[in-house]
CSV table of C-alpha atoms in Angstrom, one decimal:
chain,number,residue,atom,x,y,z
W,1,MET,CA,83.6,16.3,-5.6
W,2,LEU,CA,85.8,16.5,-2.8
W,3,ALA,CA,83.9,20.4,-2.5
W,4,ALA,CA,80.0,18.7,-3.1
W,5,ALA,CA,80.7,16.0,-0.7
W,6,THR,CA,82.2,19.0,2.1
W,7,VAL,CA,78.8,20.7,1.5
W,8,ARG,CA,77.3,18.0,2.1
W,9,ARG,CA,78.6,17.1,5.5
W,10,ARG,CA,78.7,20.5,6.6
W,11,ARG,CA,75.2,20.5,6.2
W,12,PRO,CA,73.3,20.9,9.9
W,13,SER,CA,71.2,18.2,11.4
W,14,ARG,CA,67.7,18.8,10.8
W,15,ARG,CA,67.9,17.1,14.0
W,16,GLY,CA,67.4,19.1,17.1
W,17,GLY,CA,68.9,17.2,19.9
W,18,PRO,CA,69.2,16.8,23.5
W,19,THR,CA,68.9,20.2,23.9
W,20,PRO,CA,64.8,21.7,23.4
W,21,TYR,CA,63.5,18.6,25.7
W,22,VAL,CA,66.2,20.3,27.8
W,23,LEU,CA,65.4,23.8,27.8
W,24,MET,CA,61.0,22.2,28.0
W,25,ALA,CA,61.7,20.2,31.2
W,26,PRO,CA,61.5,22.7,33.4
W,27,ALA,CA,58.1,23.9,32.2
W,28,VAL,CA,56.7,20.4,31.4
W,29,VAL,CA,57.9,19.6,35.3
W,30,LEU,CA,56.2,23.0,36.7
W,31,LEU,CA,53.2,22.1,34.6
W,32,VAL,CA,52.7,18.2,35.8
W,33,LEU,CA,53.3,19.3,39.9
W,34,PHE,CA,51.0,22.1,40.1
W,35,LEU,CA,48.7,20.8,38.1
W,36,LEU,CA,48.0,18.1,36.3
W,37,VAL,CA,48.3,16.4,39.7
W,38,PRO,CA,46.3,18.5,41.8
W,39,ILE,CA,43.4,17.4,39.2
W,40,GLY,CA,44.7,14.0,39.9
W,41,TYR,CA,44.6,14.3,42.9
W,42,THR,CA,41.4,16.1,42.7
W,43,VAL,CA,39.0,13.7,40.9
W,44,TYR,CA,40.9,11.2,43.1
W,45,LEU,CA,39.4,12.3,46.1
W,46,SER,CA,36.0,13.3,44.5
W,47,LEU,CA,35.8,9.4,44.5
W,48,ARG,CA,35.7,9.0,47.5
W,49,ALA,CA,34.5,9.6,51.6
W,50,ASN,CA,35.3,8.5,55.0
W,51,ARG,CA,32.3,5.6,55.7
W,52,VAL,CA,32.2,4.0,59.7
W,53,THR,CA,32.7,0.6,59.2
W,54,GLY,CA,34.5,-2.4,61.9
W,55,GLY,CA,30.5,-2.3,63.6
W,56,GLY,CA,30.4,-1.2,66.9
W,57,LEU,CA,33.9,-0.2,66.8
W,58,GLY,CA,33.5,2.2,64.8
W,59,ILE,CA,35.9,3.1,63.3
W,60,ARG,CA,35.7,6.3,60.2
W,61,ARG,CA,37.6,4.5,57.3
W,62,GLU,CA,38.5,5.8,53.2
W,63,THR,CA,36.7,4.2,50.8
W,64,PHE,CA,35.3,4.4,46.9
W,65,VAL,CA,32.1,5.8,46.5
W,66,GLY,CA,32.4,6.0,43.2
W,67,LEU,CA,29.6,9.1,41.9
W,68,GLU,CA,27.8,9.1,44.6
W,69,ASN,CA,29.7,12.7,45.9
W,70,TYR,CA,28.3,14.0,42.5
W,71,ALA,CA,25.3,13.1,42.9
W,72,SER,CA,25.2,15.2,46.2
W,73,VAL,CA,26.8,18.4,45.1
W,74,LEU,CA,24.6,18.5,42.2
W,75,THR,CA,20.9,17.7,44.3
W,76,ASP,CA,22.5,20.3,46.8
W,77,SER,CA,20.2,23.1,46.3
W,78,ALA,CA,22.9,25.3,48.1
W,79,TYR,CA,25.0,24.5,45.8
W,80,VAL,CA,22.7,24.9,42.7
W,81,ASP,CA,20.8,28.4,44.2
W,82,GLY,CA,24.9,29.7,44.2
W,83,VAL,CA,25.7,28.2,40.3
W,84,LEU,CA,22.2,30.6,38.6
W,85,ARG,CA,23.5,33.1,41.8
W,86,MET,CA,26.5,32.7,39.6
W,87,LEU,CA,25.3,32.9,35.8
W,88,LEU,CA,23.1,36.4,36.8
W,89,TYR,CA,26.2,37.4,38.4
W,90,GLY,CA,27.6,36.8,34.8
W,91,VAL,CA,25.3,38.2,32.7
W,92,ILE,CA,25.6,41.5,34.7
W,93,VAL,CA,29.1,41.6,35.0
W,94,VAL,CA,31.0,40.6,32.1
W,95,PRO,CA,28.2,43.2,29.7
W,96,SER,CA,29.1,46.0,31.8
W,97,MET,CA,32.0,45.5,32.5
W,98,LEU,CA,33.3,45.0,28.1
W,99,GLY,CA,30.7,47.8,27.3
W,100,LEU,CA,32.7,50.7,29.3
W,101,ALA,CA,36.5,49.7,29.0
W,102,LEU,CA,35.6,49.3,25.4
W,103,LEU,CA,34.5,52.3,25.1
W,104,PHE,CA,37.7,54.2,27.1
W,105,ALA,CA,39.9,52.6,25.4
W,106,LEU,CA,37.8,54.4,21.6
W,107,LEU,CA,37.8,57.2,24.0
W,108,LEU,CA,40.9,57.6,24.9
W,109,ASP,CA,42.9,56.7,21.5
W,110,THR,CA,40.6,59.7,20.2
W,111,PRO,CA,42.8,62.3,18.7
W,112,ARG,CA,42.3,64.5,20.2
W,113,VAL,CA,42.0,63.4,23.6
W,114,ARG,CA,44.2,65.7,26.6
W,115,PHE,CA,44.9,64.0,29.7
W,116,GLY,CA,45.6,60.7,27.8
W,117,ALA,CA,48.7,59.6,29.8
W,118,PHE,CA,46.6,59.8,33.4
W,119,SER,CA,43.3,59.3,32.3
W,120,ARG,CA,45.1,55.5,31.2
W,121,ILE,CA,46.4,55.2,34.5
W,122,GLY,CA,43.1,56.8,36.7
W,123,ILE,CA,41.3,53.3,34.9
W,124,PHE,CA,43.5,51.1,35.4
W,125,LEU,CA,43.8,52.3,39.0
W,126,PRO,CA,41.1,50.2,40.8
W,127,TYR,CA,42.9,46.6,39.2
W,128,ALA,CA,45.6,47.3,40.9
W,129,VAL,CA,43.8,47.6,43.9
W,130,PRO,CA,43.5,43.8,45.8
W,131,GLY,CA,40.6,42.1,46.0
W,132,VAL,CA,39.8,42.2,49.3
W,133,ILE,CA,40.9,45.9,50.1
W,134,ALA,CA,38.8,46.6,47.2
W,135,SER,CA,35.5,44.2,48.8
W,136,LEU,CA,36.1,45.9,52.5
W,137,LEU,CA,36.6,49.6,50.7
W,138,TRP,CA,32.7,49.1,49.0
W,139,GLY,CA,31.6,47.6,52.0
W,140,PHE,CA,31.7,49.7,54.6
W,141,LEU,CA,30.8,52.4,51.7
W,142,TYR,CA,27.9,49.9,51.8
W,143,LEU,CA,27.3,50.1,55.1
W,144,PRO,CA,23.8,52.2,56.3
W,145,ASP,CA,26.1,53.3,59.7
W,146,VAL,CA,28.6,55.0,58.1
W,147,SER,CA,28.6,54.8,54.1
W,148,PRO,CA,28.9,58.8,53.0
W,149,ILE,CA,26.3,57.7,49.9
W,150,ARG,CA,23.3,57.4,52.1
W,151,ASP,CA,23.7,60.4,54.0
W,152,THR,CA,23.9,62.0,49.9
W,153,PHE,CA,21.1,60.9,49.5
W,154,GLU,CA,19.6,61.7,53.4
W,155,TRP,CA,20.8,65.5,52.6
W,156,LEU,CA,18.6,65.0,49.9
W,157,GLY,CA,15.8,64.6,51.1
W,158,LEU,CA,15.5,61.4,48.6
W,159,PRO,CA,14.6,57.6,50.3
W,160,ALA,CA,18.5,55.7,50.5
W,161,PRO,CA,18.6,52.8,49.4
W,162,ASP,CA,19.9,50.0,51.3
W,163,PHE,CA,22.7,47.9,49.0
W,164,LEU,CA,23.1,44.9,51.8
W,165,ALA,CA,18.8,44.1,50.9
W,166,PRO,CA,18.4,40.7,49.3
W,167,GLY,CA,17.2,42.5,46.4
W,168,THR,CA,20.2,44.9,45.9
W,169,VAL,CA,23.2,42.9,46.3
W,170,LEU,CA,24.1,41.1,43.5
W,171,PHE,CA,24.3,44.2,42.0
W,172,SER,CA,26.1,46.0,45.0
W,173,VAL,CA,28.6,42.6,45.0
W,174,ALA,CA,28.7,43.2,40.6
W,175,ASN,CA,29.8,46.6,41.3
W,176,ILE,CA,32.6,45.6,42.6
W,177,GLY,CA,33.5,43.4,40.0
W,178,VAL,CA,32.7,46.0,37.7
W,179,TRP,CA,35.4,48.7,39.4
W,180,GLY,CA,37.9,46.2,39.7
W,181,GLY,CA,38.0,44.0,35.8
W,182,VAL,CA,37.7,47.7,33.4
W,183,GLY,CA,41.4,48.9,33.9
W,184,PHE,CA,42.6,45.9,32.7
W,185,ASN,CA,40.6,44.9,30.1
W,186,MET,CA,40.3,48.3,28.8
W,187,ILE,CA,44.8,48.4,28.8
W,188,VAL,CA,43.5,45.4,26.4
W,189,LEU,CA,41.8,46.8,23.8
W,190,PHE,CA,43.5,49.9,23.7
W,191,THR,CA,46.2,47.9,23.0
W,192,ALA,CA,44.8,46.5,20.3
W,193,LEU,CA,42.8,49.7,18.6
W,194,ARG,CA,47.3,51.1,19.1
W,195,GLY,CA,47.8,48.5,16.4
W,196,LEU,CA,46.1,49.3,13.8
W,197,PRO,CA,47.7,51.4,10.7
W,198,PRO,CA,46.6,55.1,11.2
W,199,GLU,CA,46.2,55.0,7.5
W,200,MET,CA,42.5,53.6,7.2
W,201,TYR,CA,41.0,56.5,9.7
W,202,GLU,CA,42.8,59.1,7.2
W,203,ALA,CA,40.6,57.3,4.3
W,204,ALA,CA,37.9,57.0,6.4
W,205,ARG,CA,38.1,60.5,7.7
W,206,ILE,CA,38.7,61.6,3.5
W,207,ASP,CA,35.6,59.5,2.9
W,208,GLY,CA,33.7,61.6,5.2
W,209,ALA,CA,32.9,59.5,8.2
W,210,ASN,CA,32.8,61.1,12.0
W,211,GLU,CA,35.1,59.9,14.8
W,212,VAL,CA,32.2,57.4,16.0
W,213,GLN,CA,31.2,56.5,12.3
W,214,ILE,CA,35.3,55.4,12.5
W,215,ALA,CA,34.9,54.0,15.8
W,216,LEU,CA,32.1,52.0,15.2
W,217,ARG,CA,32.6,50.6,11.9
W,218,VAL,CA,36.6,50.7,11.5
W,219,LYS,CA,38.0,50.3,15.2
W,220,VAL,CA,35.4,48.0,16.4
W,221,PRO,CA,35.8,45.1,13.7
W,222,LEU,CA,39.7,45.1,13.7
W,223,ILE,CA,39.7,44.7,17.5
W,224,MET,CA,37.2,42.0,18.1
W,225,PRO,CA,39.4,39.0,18.3
W,226,ALA,CA,40.7,41.0,21.5
W,227,ILE,CA,36.6,41.4,22.5
W,228,VAL,CA,36.4,37.7,22.1
W,229,MET,CA,39.8,37.1,24.7
W,230,THR,CA,38.8,39.6,27.1
W,231,GLY,CA,35.0,38.5,26.5
W,232,ILE,CA,36.5,35.4,28.1
W,233,PHE,CA,38.4,35.9,30.1
W,234,ALA,CA,35.8,37.5,32.2
W,235,MET,CA,33.5,35.1,31.9
W,236,ILE,CA,35.8,32.7,33.2
W,237,SER,CA,36.8,35.2,36.4
W,238,THR,CA,33.1,35.8,36.9
W,239,LEU,CA,32.5,32.0,37.4
W,240,GLN,CA,35.4,31.5,39.7
W,241,VAL,CA,33.8,34.5,41.7
W,242,TYR,CA,35.1,34.6,45.5
W,243,THR,CA,36.6,37.4,47.2
W,244,GLU,CA,33.2,40.0,46.5
W,245,PRO,CA,30.9,38.4,48.0
W,246,ALA,CA,33.3,36.3,50.6
W,247,THR,CA,34.7,39.0,51.9
W,248,LEU,CA,31.6,41.3,52.4
W,249,GLN,CA,29.8,37.6,53.2
W,250,PRO,CA,30.9,39.3,57.5
W,251,LEU,CA,29.3,43.0,57.2
W,252,THR,CA,25.9,41.6,55.8
W,253,ASP,CA,23.2,38.8,57.1
W,254,THR,CA,21.6,38.7,52.9
W,255,VAL,CA,25.3,37.1,51.8
W,256,SER,CA,25.6,33.2,53.0
W,257,GLN,CA,28.1,31.1,53.1
W,258,THR,CA,26.9,28.9,50.2
W,259,TRP,CA,26.5,32.1,47.9
W,260,VAL,CA,28.3,31.4,45.3
W,261,PRO,CA,29.9,27.8,44.9
W,262,LEU,CA,32.7,28.2,45.7
W,263,MET,CA,32.1,29.8,48.9
W,264,THR,CA,30.4,26.4,49.0
W,265,ILE,CA,33.4,24.8,48.3
W,266,TYR,CA,34.9,26.5,51.1
W,267,ARG,CA,32.3,25.8,53.6
W,268,ASP,CA,32.8,21.8,52.7
W,269,ALA,CA,36.6,22.3,52.7
W,270,PHE,CA,37.9,24.1,56.0
W,271,VAL,CA,34.1,24.6,58.2
W,272,ASN,CA,32.3,20.7,57.8
W,273,ALA,CA,36.4,18.9,57.4
W,274,ASP,CA,34.8,17.2,53.5
W,275,ILE,CA,37.7,17.3,51.9
W,276,TYR,CA,36.0,14.7,48.9
W,277,SER,CA,32.8,16.6,49.0
W,278,ALA,CA,34.1,19.5,48.3
W,279,ALA,CA,36.5,17.4,45.3
W,280,ALA,CA,33.6,16.7,44.1
W,281,ALA,CA,32.2,20.3,43.9
W,282,SER,CA,35.4,21.8,42.4
W,283,VAL,CA,35.2,19.3,39.8
W,284,VAL,CA,31.8,20.3,38.5
W,285,LEU,CA,33.1,23.6,38.1
W,286,ALA,CA,35.3,23.0,36.7
W,287,LEU,CA,33.8,21.5,33.8
W,288,GLY,CA,31.3,23.8,33.8
W,289,THR,CA,33.7,26.4,33.6
W,290,LEU,CA,35.5,24.4,30.4
W,291,ALA,CA,32.0,23.2,28.7
W,292,VAL,CA,30.7,27.1,28.6
W,293,SER,CA,34.6,28.5,26.9
W,294,VAL,CA,34.3,25.6,25.2
W,295,ALA,CA,30.8,26.4,23.9
W,296,VAL,CA,31.4,30.4,23.1
W,297,LEU,CA,34.5,30.0,21.0
W,298,THR,CA,32.3,26.9,19.1
W,299,LEU,CA,29.9,29.0,18.8
W,300,LEU,CA,32.0,32.4,17.9
W,301,GLN,CA,34.2,29.9,14.9
W,302,ARG,CA,31.1,29.2,13.1
W,303,ARG,CA,30.1,32.2,13.1
W,304,ALA,CA,33.3,34.0,11.9
W,305,PHE,CA,33.3,30.9,8.9
W,306,GLY,CA,29.4,31.5,8.0
W,307,ARG,CA,31.2,35.4,6.9
W,308,ASP,CA,35.0,34.2,5.7
W,309,ARG,CA,32.3,31.9,3.3
């Protein structure tokens, strides 16, 4: 009886006490201060605007305008054109980036690959270059007066392309995004491939499968979660593209100040000093990004659930 009572008294309490909350407190405080508070303040600004009051005195005061800023953003042709251009940019960048990343990861995962470490570093290196530096580098490669690519075409007697022309500038900007993002996605996919058990490859080879069949029928289906994750991250990054077109904008007239939505937001906030319209445009862009992300995840989950059934 006494021993049983002693055992009961020595049982650890199921309550964790204040320790978990103390450990979580710094992360919660940072989340509130640097994420929730800015989001709330942005929504607050998006519902207000400066209006002239006071009759003949012409005093400008901040007043509540409701959804007026959102209506102005959604009817702004420059913002709408920027959104459509951004979506086209994403259609070009995301499949190209993920396709090249998957191809490089599969090639580096083959058993007879040579100089694997050097190749991985070489493919990943563009990702380590800051976006502004990469955009300037490619911008000078695109400029007709200093472009070695244009000189090469002229030396070969071929018509030199104009990379900054209205019909090609979108692909030129997309090229910068693909060049800088392939390395990171390749590392993620290559790491997922390295985590697969090699026994499956040996079983497939015993069954007579070659390396291409193993890659397409064994490796790719097994790393599909990693492919989906990199695809969602790439999609979100393309919906927030800013650095590449903003850096190229001083070099050419084909990239305007409203070429993509974030450039329009920057113009409204820091050029026109209209933080209220910029806040509304930011909220619209954030909600659009959230909606696209949720839609893609829901679609993928339904397909996965349908296969499981």
